[in-house]
Amino acid sequence: MKNKNYIGKIKSIEKINNDVFKINISSSLENCKSGQFISVLCPNKTLRRPFSIYDFDKENKILSILIKLKGEGTKYLSSLKENDEINFLAPLGNSFELFKDKNALLVGAGIGIAPMLFLKKEMNEKNINNYLISGFKTKEEIIKGSDETIVGGSVLDNIENIIKNKKIDVIYSCGPNIVLKKLSQTAKKLNIPCYVALERVMACSIGVCRGCIIKLIRNNEINNFSVCKEGPIFKGEEVLWD
Ligand SMILES: Cc1cc2nc3c(=O)[nH]c(=O)nc-3n(C[C@H](O)[C@H](O)[C@H](O)COP(=O)(O)OP(=O)(O)OC[C@H]3O[C@@H](n4cnc5c(N)ncnc54)[C@H](O)[C@@H]3O)c2cc1C
Ligand code: FES
C-alpha cells in the first residue's frame, strides 16, 4: 500500500503510565501491517516524528500509537484532545515477514513493545504460535500484553533457555540497539532467523533525504539501506552494528 498524507482526528488519548500515552486516531487510512510506522507533523517543528503502529482497528479505521514522552514533539502529542486534528504520513516502511508453521519469539524492550504487541495480534489472528517477552527498567514502566515480563534485569538473561524450551524457529524484536545486537548474535549462534525493528533519527521518513542510512552485509557485499523506506525491519545477521 502506497503511503499518503492523512489528516486524522484524535478519537481518544489514554495515559498508560507516568510517561507513556496511547493515542487513538480516526482517519481514512484503510490498511497497515505490523512493523510499519507513521510520521507525525508537530506544530513549529520542521521534522516529523516517527511512531510504530501499535494497533489498527480495520473495521472502525482507528490507528493507535504508544508515545513515550521525550522532548517537545511527544509533549505536544500527549496534550492533544478529542477531535483535534493530527497530520501524519502512513503507512511507512516495510513490515514483519510471517511464517505460518514456525514458533515465533517476540522480544520487546521498553517502548519497543509497541510494534511487538501489534505483531502478536496479527499472529494470533493467523494462528501462528508466538511467545512475547518484554523488559522494563521499573515496574511503573510496565506496558501490559506480554506472556512474560522482566523488570529490572535484562530481557536477554534467560533467552537461550526460552528459545530451546519453546522450540523457537524465528525471532522478532524491537528495543535499544544494544539489545537488538546481542539478540541477533545469539540467534546467529543458534542458527535462527532474527528480525529487528530499527530506530534512527529521521528527517523525511520517506526515503528521500538519505539521513537514516545503515550498512548491511548481504551476499558478501556491504551496501547502504534507508531505515525509513527499506526498513525499519531488517535481518539482524545482516546489520553491521556500530
Ligand atoms: C521507526 C521508528 C519507530 C518509533 N516508534 C516509537 C514508538 O512506537 N513510541 C515512541 O514513543 N517512540 C518511538 N520512536 C521514537 C520517537 O520517534 C522519538 O521518541 C520522538 O521522535 C521524539 O520526539 P520529541 O520531539 O519528543 O523529542 P526530541 O528529542 O526533542 O526530538 C528531536 C529530534 O530527534 C528525533 N528523535 C529523538 N529521539 C528519537 C528516537 N529515539 N528515534 C528516532 N528519532 C528520534 C525526533 O524525531 C526529532 O526529530 C520511533 C522511532 C522510529 C525511527
Ligand atoms: S529519513 Fe529521509 S531517507 Fe530515511
mmCIF file of C-alpha atoms and ligand atoms in Angstrom:
data_model
loop_
_atom_site.group_PDB
_atom_site.id
_atom_site.type_symbol
_atom_site.label_atom_id
_atom_site.label_comp_id
_atom_site.label_asym_id
_atom_site.label_seq_id
_atom_site.Cartn_x
_atom_site.Cartn_y
_atom_site.Cartn_z
ATOM 1 C CA MET A 1 0.000 0.000 0.000
ATOM 2 C CA LYS A 2 1.427 3.388 -1.037
ATOM 3 C CA ASN A 3 1.973 5.912 1.748
ATOM 4 C CA LYS A 4 -0.129 9.064 1.831
ATOM 5 C CA ASN A 5 -0.578 12.177 3.905
ATOM 6 C CA TYR A 6 -3.604 11.861 6.219
ATOM 7 C CA ILE A 7 -5.387 14.415 8.364
ATOM 8 C CA GLY A 8 -6.866 12.326 11.134
ATOM 9 C CA LYS A 9 -8.816 13.186 14.258
ATOM 10 C CA ILE A 10 -7.942 12.259 17.799
ATOM 11 C CA LYS A 11 -10.509 9.718 18.946
ATOM 12 C CA SER A 12 -9.105 9.450 22.467
ATOM 13 C CA ILE A 13 -5.895 9.577 24.483
ATOM 14 C CA GLU A 14 -5.193 7.196 27.350
ATOM 15 C CA LYS A 15 -2.443 7.594 29.920
ATOM 16 C CA ILE A 16 -0.771 4.180 30.214
ATOM 17 C CA ASN A 17 1.768 5.137 32.850
ATOM 18 C CA ASN A 18 3.802 8.142 34.030
ATOM 19 C CA ASP A 19 5.297 8.941 30.641
ATOM 20 C CA VAL A 20 3.537 6.750 28.065
ATOM 21 C CA PHE A 21 0.300 7.637 26.296
ATOM 22 C CA LYS A 22 -1.845 5.663 23.878
ATOM 23 C CA ILE A 23 -3.205 7.865 21.109
ATOM 24 C CA ASN A 24 -6.172 6.567 19.112
ATOM 25 C CA ILE A 25 -6.557 8.269 15.742
ATOM 26 C CA SER A 26 -9.532 8.121 13.439
ATOM 27 C CA SER A 27 -8.689 8.640 9.737
ATOM 28 C CA SER A 28 -9.330 7.310 6.239
ATOM 29 C CA LEU A 29 -6.268 5.005 6.400
ATOM 30 C CA GLU A 30 -7.599 1.616 5.286
ATOM 31 C CA ASN A 31 -4.804 -0.799 5.999
ATOM 32 C CA CYS A 32 -1.376 -1.271 7.549
ATOM 33 C CA LYS A 33 0.810 -4.107 8.781
ATOM 34 C CA SER A 34 2.831 -4.784 11.910
ATOM 35 C CA GLY A 35 6.306 -3.266 11.762
ATOM 36 C CA GLN A 36 5.135 -0.244 9.791
ATOM 37 C CA PHE A 37 5.112 3.239 11.280
ATOM 38 C CA ILE A 38 3.585 6.678 10.868
ATOM 39 C CA SER A 39 5.310 10.061 10.879
ATOM 40 C CA VAL A 40 3.523 12.875 12.626
ATOM 41 C CA LEU A 41 3.733 16.608 11.999
ATOM 42 C CA CYS A 42 4.069 18.682 15.180
ATOM 43 C CA PRO A 43 3.437 22.458 15.085
ATOM 44 C CA ASN A 44 6.580 24.626 14.788
ATOM 45 C CA LYS A 45 8.727 21.550 14.129
ATOM 46 C CA THR A 46 10.337 21.046 10.731
ATOM 47 C CA LEU A 47 10.863 17.304 11.177
ATOM 48 C CA ARG A 48 8.009 14.881 11.583
ATOM 49 C CA ARG A 49 8.148 12.412 14.494
ATOM 50 C CA PRO A 50 8.079 8.668 13.664
ATOM 51 C CA PHE A 51 5.999 6.184 15.743
ATOM 52 C CA SER A 52 5.412 2.453 15.291
ATOM 53 C CA ILE A 53 1.881 1.334 14.689
ATOM 54 C CA TYR A 54 0.711 -0.228 17.946
ATOM 55 C CA ASP A 55 -2.754 -1.291 16.816
ATOM 56 C CA PHE A 56 -5.140 -0.924 13.927
ATOM 57 C CA ASP A 57 -8.886 -1.442 14.093
ATOM 58 C CA LYS A 58 -9.688 -2.036 10.424
ATOM 59 C CA GLU A 59 -13.447 -2.012 10.825
ATOM 60 C CA ASN A 60 -13.564 1.388 12.523
ATOM 61 C CA LYS A 61 -10.397 2.726 10.837
ATOM 62 C CA ILE A 62 -8.748 3.566 14.129
ATOM 63 C CA LEU A 63 -4.979 3.597 14.299
ATOM 64 C CA SER A 64 -3.187 3.576 17.655
ATOM 65 C CA ILE A 65 0.320 4.587 18.650
ATOM 66 C CA LEU A 66 2.083 4.490 22.007
ATOM 67 C CA ILE A 67 4.212 7.531 22.716
ATOM 68 C CA LYS A 68 6.820 7.828 25.414
ATOM 69 C CA LEU A 69 7.495 11.411 26.469
ATOM 70 C CA LYS A 70 10.892 12.567 25.253
ATOM 71 C CA GLY A 71 11.007 16.184 24.071
ATOM 72 C CA GLU A 72 8.727 18.863 22.674
ATOM 73 C CA GLY A 73 7.148 16.749 19.916
ATOM 74 C CA THR A 74 5.923 13.980 22.186
ATOM 75 C CA LYS A 75 4.863 16.535 24.824
ATOM 76 C CA TYR A 76 2.692 18.243 22.204
ATOM 77 C CA LEU A 77 1.171 14.928 21.078
ATOM 78 C CA SER A 78 0.329 13.938 24.654
ATOM 79 C CA SER A 79 -1.530 17.240 25.111
ATOM 80 C CA LEU A 80 -3.899 16.692 22.155
ATOM 81 C CA LYS A 81 -7.609 16.462 22.928
ATOM 82 C CA GLU A 82 -10.514 14.532 21.422
ATOM 83 C CA ASN A 83 -11.392 15.788 17.892
ATOM 84 C CA ASP A 84 -8.096 17.692 17.474
ATOM 85 C CA GLU A 85 -6.578 17.224 14.022
ATOM 86 C CA ILE A 86 -3.398 15.211 13.525
ATOM 87 C CA ASN A 87 -1.372 15.300 10.302
ATOM 88 C CA PHE A 88 0.594 12.123 9.529
ATOM 89 C CA LEU A 89 2.195 10.104 6.740
ATOM 90 C CA ALA A 90 1.223 6.402 6.657
ATOM 91 C CA PRO A 91 1.748 3.540 6.326
ATOM 92 C CA LEU A 92 5.559 3.861 6.208
ATOM 93 C CA GLY A 93 8.320 1.272 5.882
ATOM 94 C CA ASN A 94 8.313 -2.475 5.391
ATOM 95 C CA SER A 95 6.566 -4.978 7.635
ATOM 96 C CA PHE A 96 7.411 -8.177 9.523
ATOM 97 C CA GLU A 97 7.600 -11.353 7.446
ATOM 98 C CA LEU A 98 5.262 -14.004 8.908
ATOM 99 C CA PHE A 99 5.708 -17.784 8.729
ATOM 100 C CA LYS A 100 2.634 -19.942 9.205
ATOM 101 C CA ASP A 101 4.258 -23.043 10.707
ATOM 102 C CA LYS A 102 7.039 -21.535 12.781
ATOM 103 C CA ASN A 103 7.149 -20.919 16.534
ATOM 104 C CA ALA A 104 7.866 -17.228 16.981
ATOM 105 C CA LEU A 105 9.582 -15.490 19.863
ATOM 106 C CA LEU A 106 8.815 -11.781 20.176
ATOM 107 C CA VAL A 107 11.117 -9.638 22.305
ATOM 108 C CA GLY A 108 10.219 -6.054 23.228
ATOM 109 C CA ALA A 109 12.396 -3.827 25.390
ATOM 110 C CA GLY A 110 10.849 -0.666 26.851
ATOM 111 C CA ILE A 111 8.684 1.266 24.385
ATOM 112 C CA GLY A 112 9.914 -1.240 21.755
ATOM 113 C CA ILE A 113 6.997 -3.364 22.903
ATOM 114 C CA ALA A 114 4.630 -1.216 20.768
ATOM 115 C CA PRO A 115 5.201 -2.948 17.381
ATOM 116 C CA MET A 116 5.582 -6.330 19.134
ATOM 117 C CA LEU A 117 2.029 -6.149 20.512
ATOM 118 C CA PHE A 118 0.667 -5.375 17.034
ATOM 119 C CA LEU A 119 2.710 -8.273 15.625
ATOM 120 C CA LYS A 120 1.361 -10.580 18.348
ATOM 121 C CA LYS A 121 -2.208 -9.588 17.478
ATOM 122 C CA GLU A 122 -1.589 -10.335 13.779
ATOM 123 C CA MET A 123 -0.013 -13.693 14.634
ATOM 124 C CA ASN A 124 -2.912 -14.635 16.924
ATOM 125 C CA GLU A 125 -5.378 -13.812 14.140
ATOM 126 C CA LYS A 126 -3.413 -16.081 11.787
ATOM 127 C CA ASN A 127 -2.995 -18.864 14.386
ATOM 128 C CA ILE A 128 0.789 -18.531 14.452
ATOM 129 C CA ASN A 129 2.359 -19.810 17.688
ATOM 130 C CA ASN A 130 4.022 -16.943 19.485
ATOM 131 C CA TYR A 131 5.527 -16.020 22.849
ATOM 132 C CA LEU A 132 6.133 -12.375 23.758
ATOM 133 C CA ILE A 133 8.698 -11.461 26.370
ATOM 134 C CA SER A 134 9.127 -7.845 27.357
ATOM 135 C CA GLY A 135 11.507 -5.971 29.608
ATOM 136 C CA PHE A 136 11.177 -2.728 31.568
ATOM 137 C CA LYS A 137 13.532 -0.865 33.899
ATOM 138 C CA THR A 138 10.944 -0.453 36.678
ATOM 139 C CA LYS A 139 7.508 -1.850 37.476
ATOM 140 C CA GLU A 140 5.994 1.616 36.970
ATOM 141 C CA GLU A 141 7.042 1.430 33.292
ATOM 142 C CA ILE A 142 5.325 -1.878 32.515
ATOM 143 C CA ILE A 143 3.134 -1.903 29.417
ATOM 144 C CA LYS A 144 0.789 -4.878 29.584
ATOM 145 C CA GLY A 145 0.129 -7.583 26.994
ATOM 146 C CA SER A 146 3.205 -9.847 27.121
ATOM 147 C CA ASP A 147 3.368 -13.539 28.024
ATOM 148 C CA GLU A 148 6.357 -12.818 30.266
ATOM 149 C CA THR A 149 7.565 -9.535 31.712
ATOM 150 C CA ILE A 150 11.053 -8.928 33.093
ATOM 151 C CA VAL A 151 11.501 -5.979 35.443
ATOM 152 C CA GLY A 152 14.954 -4.700 36.353
ATOM 153 C CA GLY A 153 17.104 -7.372 34.701
ATOM 154 C CA SER A 154 17.835 -7.787 31.015
ATOM 155 C CA VAL A 155 15.210 -9.224 28.714
ATOM 156 C CA LEU A 156 18.026 -11.376 27.298
ATOM 157 C CA ASP A 157 19.133 -13.010 30.590
ATOM 158 C CA ASN A 158 17.261 -16.284 30.063
ATOM 159 C CA ILE A 159 16.739 -16.014 26.327
ATOM 160 C CA GLU A 160 18.712 -19.088 25.219
ATOM 161 C CA ASN A 161 16.683 -21.335 27.559
ATOM 162 C CA ILE A 162 13.421 -19.853 26.300
ATOM 163 C CA ILE A 163 14.486 -20.380 22.670
ATOM 164 C CA LYS A 164 15.343 -24.028 23.382
ATOM 165 C CA ASN A 165 12.394 -24.861 25.673
ATOM 166 C CA LYS A 166 9.796 -23.315 23.400
ATOM 167 C CA LYS A 167 11.385 -24.734 20.244
ATOM 168 C CA ILE A 168 11.615 -21.285 18.693
ATOM 169 C CA ASP A 169 12.159 -21.126 14.906
ATOM 170 C CA VAL A 170 12.135 -17.362 14.353
ATOM 171 C CA ILE A 171 12.676 -14.231 16.468
ATOM 172 C CA TYR A 172 11.316 -10.681 16.139
ATOM 173 C CA SER A 173 12.481 -7.780 18.258
ATOM 174 C CA CYS A 174 12.298 -4.047 18.882
ATOM 175 C CA GLY A 175 14.177 -2.050 21.503
ATOM 176 C CA PRO A 176 17.523 -0.350 22.109
ATOM 177 C CA ASN A 177 20.287 -1.177 19.599
ATOM 178 C CA ILE A 178 22.368 -2.991 22.209
ATOM 179 C CA VAL A 179 19.505 -5.446 22.874
ATOM 180 C CA LEU A 180 18.928 -5.986 19.144
ATOM 181 C CA LYS A 181 22.619 -6.521 18.521
ATOM 182 C CA LYS A 182 23.062 -9.085 21.325
ATOM 183 C CA LEU A 183 19.849 -10.895 20.406
ATOM 184 C CA SER A 184 20.948 -11.067 16.756
ATOM 185 C CA GLN A 185 24.280 -12.552 17.837
ATOM 186 C CA THR A 186 22.534 -15.198 19.987
ATOM 187 C CA ALA A 187 20.133 -16.022 17.135
ATOM 188 C CA LYS A 188 23.027 -16.366 14.694
ATOM 189 C CA LYS A 189 24.833 -18.700 17.092
ATOM 190 C CA LEU A 190 21.702 -20.869 17.335
ATOM 191 C CA ASN A 191 21.076 -20.604 13.583
ATOM 192 C CA ILE A 192 17.648 -18.960 13.961
ATOM 193 C CA PRO A 193 16.491 -16.017 11.804
ATOM 194 C CA CYS A 194 16.042 -12.821 13.803
ATOM 195 C CA TYR A 195 14.147 -9.784 12.502
ATOM 196 C CA VAL A 196 14.900 -6.466 14.184
ATOM 197 C CA ALA A 197 12.908 -3.208 14.022
ATOM 198 C CA LEU A 198 15.468 -0.390 13.982
ATOM 199 C CA GLU A 199 15.136 3.217 15.113
ATOM 200 C CA ARG A 200 17.059 6.079 13.530
ATOM 201 C CA VAL A 201 16.543 9.824 13.656
ATOM 202 C CA MET A 202 14.512 10.542 10.535
ATOM 203 C CA ALA A 203 14.279 13.815 8.635
ATOM 204 C CA CYS A 204 11.910 12.904 5.778
ATOM 205 C CA SER A 205 10.676 9.342 6.702
ATOM 206 C CA ILE A 206 10.098 8.568 3.012
ATOM 207 C CA GLY A 207 13.493 7.613 1.578
ATOM 208 C CA VAL A 208 14.470 10.989 0.113
ATOM 209 C CA CYS A 209 16.993 12.679 2.433
ATOM 210 C CA ARG A 210 19.221 9.588 2.985
ATOM 211 C CA GLY A 211 19.651 10.714 6.596
ATOM 212 C CA CYS A 212 18.708 7.358 8.131
ATOM 213 C CA ILE A 213 21.156 5.153 6.226
ATOM 214 C CA ILE A 214 22.606 1.993 7.775
ATOM 215 C CA LYS A 215 25.042 -0.534 6.345
ATOM 216 C CA LEU A 216 24.025 -4.131 5.700
ATOM 217 C CA ILE A 217 26.141 -7.044 4.603
ATOM 218 C CA ARG A 218 24.183 -9.099 2.068
ATOM 219 C CA ASN A 219 25.589 -11.657 -0.393
ATOM 220 C CA ASN A 220 29.108 -10.777 0.864
ATOM 221 C CA GLU A 221 28.669 -7.133 -0.176
ATOM 222 C CA ILE A 222 28.294 -4.110 2.072
ATOM 223 C CA ASN A 223 25.631 -1.654 0.913
ATOM 224 C CA ASN A 224 23.621 1.305 2.249
ATOM 225 C CA PHE A 225 19.927 0.930 3.117
ATOM 226 C CA SER A 226 17.441 3.508 4.385
ATOM 227 C CA VAL A 227 15.784 2.580 7.683
ATOM 228 C CA CYS A 228 12.635 4.565 6.834
ATOM 229 C CA LYS A 229 11.906 3.052 3.415
ATOM 230 C CA GLU A 230 13.825 -0.235 3.060
ATOM 231 C CA GLY A 231 13.385 -0.850 6.814
ATOM 232 C CA PRO A 232 12.687 -0.422 9.632
ATOM 233 C CA ILE A 233 12.693 -4.246 9.716
ATOM 234 C CA PHE A 234 15.960 -5.966 8.805
ATOM 235 C CA LYS A 235 17.520 -9.358 9.405
ATOM 236 C CA GLY A 236 19.755 -8.912 12.452
ATOM 237 C CA GLU A 237 22.546 -11.042 10.959
ATOM 238 C CA GLU A 238 22.837 -8.597 8.020
ATOM 239 C CA VAL A 239 23.151 -5.416 10.105
ATOM 240 C CA LEU A 240 26.640 -4.008 10.585
ATOM 241 C CA TRP A 241 26.185 -2.965 14.222
ATOM 242 C CA ASP A 242 28.107 0.121 15.470
HETATM 243 C C1 LIG B 1 10.699 3.731 13.088
HETATM 244 C C2 LIG B 1 10.574 4.370 14.464
HETATM 245 C C3 LIG B 1 9.556 3.960 15.306
HETATM 246 C C4 LIG B 1 9.407 4.567 16.563
HETATM 247 N N1 LIG B 1 8.377 4.142 17.349
HETATM 248 C C5 LIG B 1 8.167 4.747 18.536
HETATM 249 C C6 LIG B 1 7.050 4.362 19.343
HETATM 250 O O1 LIG B 1 6.256 3.470 18.996
HETATM 251 N N2 LIG B 1 6.856 5.044 20.506
HETATM 252 C C7 LIG B 1 7.720 6.025 20.935
HETATM 253 O O2 LIG B 1 7.497 6.600 21.999
HETATM 254 N N3 LIG B 1 8.791 6.381 20.200
HETATM 255 C C8 LIG B 1 9.027 5.781 19.015
HETATM 256 N N4 LIG B 1 10.097 6.170 18.243
HETATM 257 C C9 LIG B 1 10.970 7.250 18.763
HETATM 258 C C10 LIG B 1 10.284 8.607 18.530
HETATM 259 O O3 LIG B 1 10.296 8.902 17.143
HETATM 260 C C11 LIG B 1 11.016 9.722 19.294
HETATM 261 O O4 LIG B 1 10.966 9.474 20.676
HETATM 262 C C12 LIG B 1 10.361 11.069 19.019
HETATM 263 O O5 LIG B 1 10.560 11.430 17.674
HETATM 264 C C13 LIG B 1 10.926 12.116 19.959
HETATM 265 O O6 LIG B 1 10.425 13.371 19.564
HETATM 266 P P1 LIG B 1 10.473 14.601 20.583
HETATM 267 O O7 LIG B 1 10.230 15.840 19.804
HETATM 268 O O8 LIG B 1 9.557 14.349 21.735
HETATM 269 O O9 LIG B 1 11.945 14.518 21.173
HETATM 270 P P2 LIG B 1 13.252 15.353 20.799
HETATM 271 O O10 LIG B 1 14.377 14.653 21.473
HETATM 272 O O11 LIG B 1 13.064 16.807 21.068
HETATM 273 O O12 LIG B 1 13.395 15.171 19.231
HETATM 274 C C14 LIG B 1 14.361 15.865 18.485
HETATM 275 C C15 LIG B 1 14.548 15.169 17.132
HETATM 276 O O13 LIG B 1 15.171 13.896 17.331
HETATM 277 C C16 LIG B 1 14.334 12.854 16.845
HETATM 278 N N5 LIG B 1 14.383 11.726 17.803
HETATM 279 C C17 LIG B 1 14.515 11.839 19.140
HETATM 280 N N6 LIG B 1 14.555 10.614 19.695
HETATM 281 C C18 LIG B 1 14.460 9.719 18.680
HETATM 282 C C19 LIG B 1 14.425 8.301 18.609
HETATM 283 N N7 LIG B 1 14.538 7.519 19.697
HETATM 284 N N8 LIG B 1 14.284 7.711 17.399
HETATM 285 C C20 LIG B 1 14.177 8.460 16.296
HETATM 286 N N9 LIG B 1 14.188 9.815 16.304
HETATM 287 C C21 LIG B 1 14.336 10.420 17.475
HETATM 288 C C22 LIG B 1 12.941 13.478 16.767
HETATM 289 O O14 LIG B 1 12.114 12.815 15.792
HETATM 290 C C23 LIG B 1 13.262 14.884 16.382
HETATM 291 O O15 LIG B 1 13.497 14.990 15.011
HETATM 292 C C24 LIG B 1 10.304 5.589 16.986
HETATM 293 C C25 LIG B 1 11.341 5.983 16.140
HETATM 294 C C26 LIG B 1 11.484 5.379 14.892
HETATM 295 C C27 LIG B 1 12.590 5.821 13.979
HETATM 296 S S1 FES B 2 14.622 9.724 6.868
HETATM 297 FE FE1 FES B 2 14.988 10.551 4.891
HETATM 298 S S2 FES B 2 15.740 8.808 3.827
HETATM 299 FE FE2 FES B 2 15.121 7.993 5.731
#
